[in-house]
């Protein structure tokens, strides 16, 4: 039951301050890395992670939306990233899993909304986190794609049956309405960008999302 604010929706000119404002309600930070090729947007890379590392102790999870993630793993590890998540759409991820382990990075695999869950299930044993994209990657603030919930529920069943330690994470369009749906389908980690950083009080917004997803037992 974790909340991962996505800094894509923060103000990059005051990134450390924005992170500080949400830190008390964040279990980890989601860092969207885009190269302008794999997705039609360009964001941040290892130098920003390196700067951020000096300003927060939060787990930094880098979602690599790039054509060549293998070329960047060393730099992200060196910059202080805790984990990297790569896309199955790029082909066989296993060689990169091994590199991530060698570098001490947590291993994440993700897939786009239209990619069948069968494409990622064969790797469950090798993962720390399986990420479900619930928007087409590239931009914050898009509408949640509900069909992803079926894929998430299917993976949840397999993970529970096999008692695997992998965490299931969902990314895109998470807000007060969709967070409970994602939690009910079996998500362990909710990524939220605009719903947190575009709110007047980002920490309160993160807390409300958490409570909507996993109501506190009274
Ligand atoms: C989209 C990114 C997401 C994005 C989510 O490509 O991978 O992490 O920041 O933003 P929201 O929560 O606004 O949909
Ligand atoms: Zn992301």
CSV table of C-alpha atoms and ligand atoms in Angstrom, one decimal:
chain,number,residue,atom,x,y,z
A,1,UNK,CA,0.0,0.0,0.0
A,2,UNK,CA,2.3,2.7,-1.3
A,3,UNK,CA,1.9,6.1,-2.9
A,4,UNK,CA,4.5,7.2,-5.5
A,5,UNK,CA,4.2,10.9,-6.5
A,6,UNK,CA,5.3,11.3,-10.1
A,7,UNK,CA,7.6,14.4,-10.3
A,8,UNK,CA,6.6,14.8,-13.9
A,9,UNK,CA,3.9,17.1,-12.7
A,10,UNK,CA,6.1,19.0,-10.2
A,11,UNK,CA,7.5,22.4,-11.0
A,12,UNK,CA,11.0,21.6,-12.3
A,13,UNK,CA,12.3,25.0,-11.3
A,14,UNK,CA,11.6,24.2,-7.7
A,15,UNK,CA,11.8,20.4,-7.8
A,16,UNK,CA,13.5,19.9,-4.4
A,17,UNK,CA,10.9,22.1,-2.7
A,18,UNK,CA,8.0,20.3,-4.4
A,19,UNK,CA,9.4,17.0,-3.3
A,20,UNK,CA,9.8,18.2,0.3
A,21,UNK,CA,6.2,19.3,0.4
A,22,UNK,CA,5.0,15.8,-0.4
A,23,UNK,CA,7.7,13.8,1.3
A,24,UNK,CA,5.7,12.9,4.5
A,25,UNK,CA,3.0,11.3,2.4
A,26,UNK,CA,5.3,9.6,-0.2
A,27,UNK,CA,6.6,6.1,0.0
A,28,UNK,CA,8.7,6.5,-3.0
A,29,UNK,CA,9.2,9.0,-5.9
A,30,UNK,CA,8.4,8.1,-9.4
A,31,UNK,CA,10.8,9.7,-11.9
A,32,UNK,CA,9.6,9.8,-15.6
A,33,UNK,CA,12.5,9.6,-18.0
A,34,UNK,CA,11.5,10.3,-21.6
A,35,UNK,CA,13.8,10.6,-24.6
A,36,UNK,CA,11.6,12.2,-27.3
A,37,UNK,CA,11.8,8.9,-29.3
A,38,UNK,CA,10.1,6.1,-27.4
A,39,UNK,CA,7.5,8.7,-26.4
A,40,UNK,CA,6.9,12.1,-27.9
A,41,UNK,CA,8.1,14.1,-24.9
A,42,UNK,CA,11.5,14.9,-23.4
A,43,UNK,CA,12.0,15.1,-19.7
A,44,UNK,CA,14.8,14.4,-17.3
A,45,UNK,CA,17.9,12.2,-16.9
A,46,UNK,CA,20.6,11.2,-14.6
A,47,UNK,CA,21.9,14.7,-13.7
A,48,UNK,CA,18.5,15.6,-12.2
A,49,UNK,CA,18.4,12.3,-10.3
A,50,UNK,CA,21.9,13.1,-9.0
A,51,UNK,CA,20.8,16.5,-7.7
A,52,UNK,CA,17.6,15.1,-6.3
A,53,UNK,CA,19.5,12.4,-4.5
A,54,UNK,CA,21.2,15.1,-2.4
A,55,UNK,CA,17.9,16.5,-1.3
A,56,UNK,CA,15.8,13.5,-0.4
A,57,UNK,CA,16.1,10.1,1.2
A,58,UNK,CA,13.0,8.8,-0.6
A,59,UNK,CA,13.4,5.8,-2.9
A,60,UNK,CA,13.9,7.0,-6.4
A,61,UNK,CA,12.2,4.8,-9.0
A,62,UNK,CA,13.0,5.7,-12.6
A,63,UNK,CA,10.5,4.8,-15.2
A,64,UNK,CA,12.5,4.6,-18.4
A,65,UNK,CA,10.5,5.6,-21.5
A,66,UNK,CA,13.5,5.6,-23.8
A,67,UNK,CA,14.6,3.6,-26.8
A,68,UNK,CA,17.9,2.6,-25.3
A,69,UNK,CA,17.5,1.9,-21.5
A,70,UNK,CA,20.6,-0.2,-21.5
A,71,UNK,CA,22.8,2.8,-22.3
A,72,UNK,CA,21.5,4.7,-19.3
A,73,UNK,CA,21.5,2.1,-16.4
A,74,UNK,CA,25.0,2.8,-15.3
A,75,UNK,CA,24.4,6.5,-15.2
A,76,UNK,CA,21.2,6.2,-13.2
A,77,UNK,CA,22.8,3.8,-10.7
A,78,UNK,CA,25.7,6.2,-10.3
A,79,UNK,CA,23.3,9.1,-9.9
A,80,UNK,CA,21.7,7.4,-7.0
A,81,UNK,CA,18.6,5.8,-8.4
A,82,UNK,CA,17.2,2.9,-6.4
A,83,UNK,CA,15.3,1.2,-9.1
A,84,UNK,CA,14.7,1.3,-12.9
A,85,UNK,CA,11.6,0.2,-14.8
A,86,UNK,CA,11.9,-0.8,-18.5
A,87,UNK,CA,9.3,-1.3,-21.1
A,88,UNK,CA,8.6,-4.8,-22.5
A,89,UNK,CA,7.7,-3.2,-25.9
A,90,UNK,CA,11.5,-2.9,-26.5
A,91,UNK,CA,12.0,-6.7,-26.6
A,92,UNK,CA,13.7,-9.3,-24.4
A,93,UNK,CA,14.3,-7.5,-21.0
A,94,UNK,CA,16.4,-10.3,-19.4
A,95,UNK,CA,19.8,-9.0,-20.3
A,96,UNK,CA,18.9,-5.7,-18.7
A,97,UNK,CA,17.5,-7.4,-15.6
A,98,UNK,CA,20.9,-8.9,-15.0
A,99,UNK,CA,22.6,-5.6,-15.5
A,100,UNK,CA,20.2,-3.9,-13.1
A,101,UNK,CA,20.9,-6.5,-10.4
A,102,UNK,CA,24.6,-6.1,-10.9
A,103,UNK,CA,24.2,-2.4,-10.4
A,104,UNK,CA,22.2,-2.9,-7.2
A,105,UNK,CA,19.0,-1.5,-8.8
A,106,UNK,CA,15.5,-2.8,-8.1
A,107,UNK,CA,14.2,-4.4,-11.2
A,108,UNK,CA,11.0,-3.1,-12.8
A,109,UNK,CA,9.1,-4.1,-15.9
A,110,UNK,CA,6.3,-2.2,-17.5
A,111,UNK,CA,3.9,-2.5,-20.4
A,112,UNK,CA,1.6,-0.1,-22.2
A,113,UNK,CA,-2.2,-0.3,-21.9
A,114,UNK,CA,-2.6,-2.1,-25.2
A,115,UNK,CA,0.1,-4.7,-24.5
A,116,UNK,CA,-1.4,-7.9,-23.2
A,117,UNK,CA,-0.5,-8.9,-19.7
A,118,UNK,CA,0.6,-12.3,-21.1
A,119,UNK,CA,3.7,-10.4,-22.4
A,120,UNK,CA,4.9,-9.7,-18.9
A,121,UNK,CA,3.7,-12.5,-16.8
A,122,UNK,CA,6.6,-14.9,-17.8
A,123,UNK,CA,9.0,-12.5,-16.1
A,124,UNK,CA,7.2,-12.3,-12.7
A,125,UNK,CA,9.8,-14.4,-10.9
A,126,UNK,CA,12.6,-12.0,-11.9
A,127,UNK,CA,10.9,-8.8,-10.9
A,128,UNK,CA,10.7,-6.5,-7.9
A,129,UNK,CA,7.9,-4.5,-9.5
A,130,UNK,CA,5.5,-5.0,-12.4
A,131,UNK,CA,4.1,-1.7,-13.6
A,132,UNK,CA,0.8,-1.3,-15.4
A,133,UNK,CA,0.5,1.8,-17.6
A,134,UNK,CA,-3.0,3.1,-17.3
A,135,UNK,CA,-2.5,5.8,-19.9
A,136,UNK,CA,-0.4,5.8,-23.0
A,137,UNK,CA,3.0,6.9,-21.8
A,138,UNK,CA,4.3,10.4,-22.6
A,139,UNK,CA,2.3,12.9,-20.6
A,140,UNK,CA,0.8,13.6,-17.3
A,141,UNK,CA,-2.8,14.5,-16.8
A,142,UNK,CA,-4.4,12.0,-19.2
A,143,UNK,CA,-7.6,10.0,-18.6
A,144,UNK,CA,-7.3,6.6,-16.9
A,145,UNK,CA,-7.9,3.6,-19.2
A,146,UNK,CA,-10.2,1.3,-17.2
A,147,UNK,CA,-9.5,-1.9,-19.3
A,148,UNK,CA,-6.1,-2.0,-17.5
A,149,UNK,CA,-7.9,-3.1,-14.3
A,150,UNK,CA,-8.6,-6.5,-15.8
A,151,UNK,CA,-4.9,-7.1,-16.6
A,152,UNK,CA,-4.0,-6.0,-13.1
A,153,UNK,CA,-6.5,-8.3,-11.5
A,154,UNK,CA,-5.2,-11.2,-13.5
A,155,UNK,CA,-1.6,-10.5,-12.4
A,156,UNK,CA,-2.8,-10.1,-8.8
A,157,UNK,CA,-4.3,-13.6,-8.9
A,158,UNK,CA,-1.1,-15.2,-10.3
A,159,UNK,CA,1.1,-13.3,-7.8
A,160,UNK,CA,-1.1,-14.4,-4.9
A,161,UNK,CA,-1.4,-17.9,-6.0
A,162,UNK,CA,2.3,-18.3,-6.4
A,163,UNK,CA,3.1,-16.1,-3.4
A,164,UNK,CA,5.6,-14.0,-5.3
A,165,UNK,CA,7.2,-11.0,-3.6
A,166,UNK,CA,6.7,-8.8,-6.7
A,167,UNK,CA,4.9,-5.5,-6.2
A,168,UNK,CA,2.2,-4.5,-8.6
A,169,UNK,CA,2.2,-0.8,-9.5
A,170,UNK,CA,-0.1,1.3,-11.6
A,171,UNK,CA,0.7,4.6,-13.4
A,172,UNK,CA,-1.5,7.1,-15.1
A,173,UNK,CA,-4.7,8.9,-14.4
A,174,UNK,CA,-4.8,8.0,-10.7
A,175,UNK,CA,-7.0,10.3,-8.7
A,176,UNK,CA,-9.6,10.0,-5.9
A,177,UNK,CA,-12.0,8.2,-8.3
A,178,UNK,CA,-9.6,5.7,-9.9
A,179,UNK,CA,-7.4,5.0,-6.9
A,180,UNK,CA,-10.0,2.8,-5.2
A,181,UNK,CA,-10.6,0.9,-8.4
A,182,UNK,CA,-6.9,0.2,-8.8
A,183,UNK,CA,-6.5,-0.9,-5.2
A,184,UNK,CA,-9.5,-3.2,-5.6
A,185,UNK,CA,-7.9,-4.8,-8.6
A,186,UNK,CA,-4.8,-5.5,-6.6
A,187,UNK,CA,-2.4,-2.6,-6.9
A,188,UNK,CA,0.3,-2.3,-4.2
A,189,UNK,CA,1.7,1.0,-5.5
A,190,UNK,CA,-0.2,3.9,-6.9
A,191,UNK,CA,1.7,6.5,-9.0
A,192,UNK,CA,0.0,9.9,-9.2
A,193,UNK,CA,1.4,13.0,-10.8
A,194,UNK,CA,-1.1,15.7,-11.6
A,195,UNK,CA,-3.6,14.7,-8.9
A,196,UNK,CA,-0.8,15.4,-6.3
A,197,UNK,CA,1.4,18.2,-7.6
A,198,UNK,CA,-1.4,20.2,-9.2
A,199,UNK,CA,-3.3,20.3,-6.0
A,200,UNK,CA,-3.1,23.3,-3.6
A,201,UNK,CA,-1.8,21.0,-0.9
A,202,UNK,CA,0.1,18.1,-2.5
A,203,UNK,CA,0.7,16.2,0.8
A,204,UNK,CA,-3.0,16.3,1.7
A,205,UNK,CA,-3.9,15.2,-1.8
A,206,UNK,CA,-1.6,12.2,-1.6
A,207,UNK,CA,-3.0,11.4,1.8
A,208,UNK,CA,-6.6,11.5,0.5
A,209,UNK,CA,-5.7,9.3,-2.5
A,210,UNK,CA,-4.1,6.8,0.0
A,211,UNK,CA,-7.2,6.8,2.2
A,212,UNK,CA,-9.6,6.5,-0.8
A,213,UNK,CA,-7.6,3.5,-2.0
A,214,UNK,CA,-7.0,1.8,1.3
A,215,UNK,CA,-9.5,3.1,3.9
A,216,UNK,CA,-8.0,3.2,7.3
A,217,UNK,CA,-9.6,0.6,9.6
A,218,UNK,CA,-11.3,2.4,12.5
B,1,LIG,C1,3.1,9.1,-18.1
B,1,LIG,C2,4.0,8.9,-16.9
B,1,LIG,C3,3.2,9.0,-15.6
B,1,LIG,C4,2.6,10.4,-15.3
B,1,LIG,C5,1.4,10.2,-14.6
B,1,LIG,O1,3.8,8.8,-19.2
B,1,LIG,O2,4.6,7.6,-17.0
B,1,LIG,O3,4.1,8.6,-14.6
B,1,LIG,O4,3.5,11.2,-14.6
B,1,LIG,O5,0.7,11.4,-14.5
B,1,LIG,P1,-0.8,11.5,-14.1
B,1,LIG,O6,-0.9,11.0,-12.7
B,1,LIG,O7,-1.0,13.0,-14.1
B,1,LIG,O8,-1.6,10.7,-15.0
B,2,LIG,ZN1,5.6,7.0,-15.2
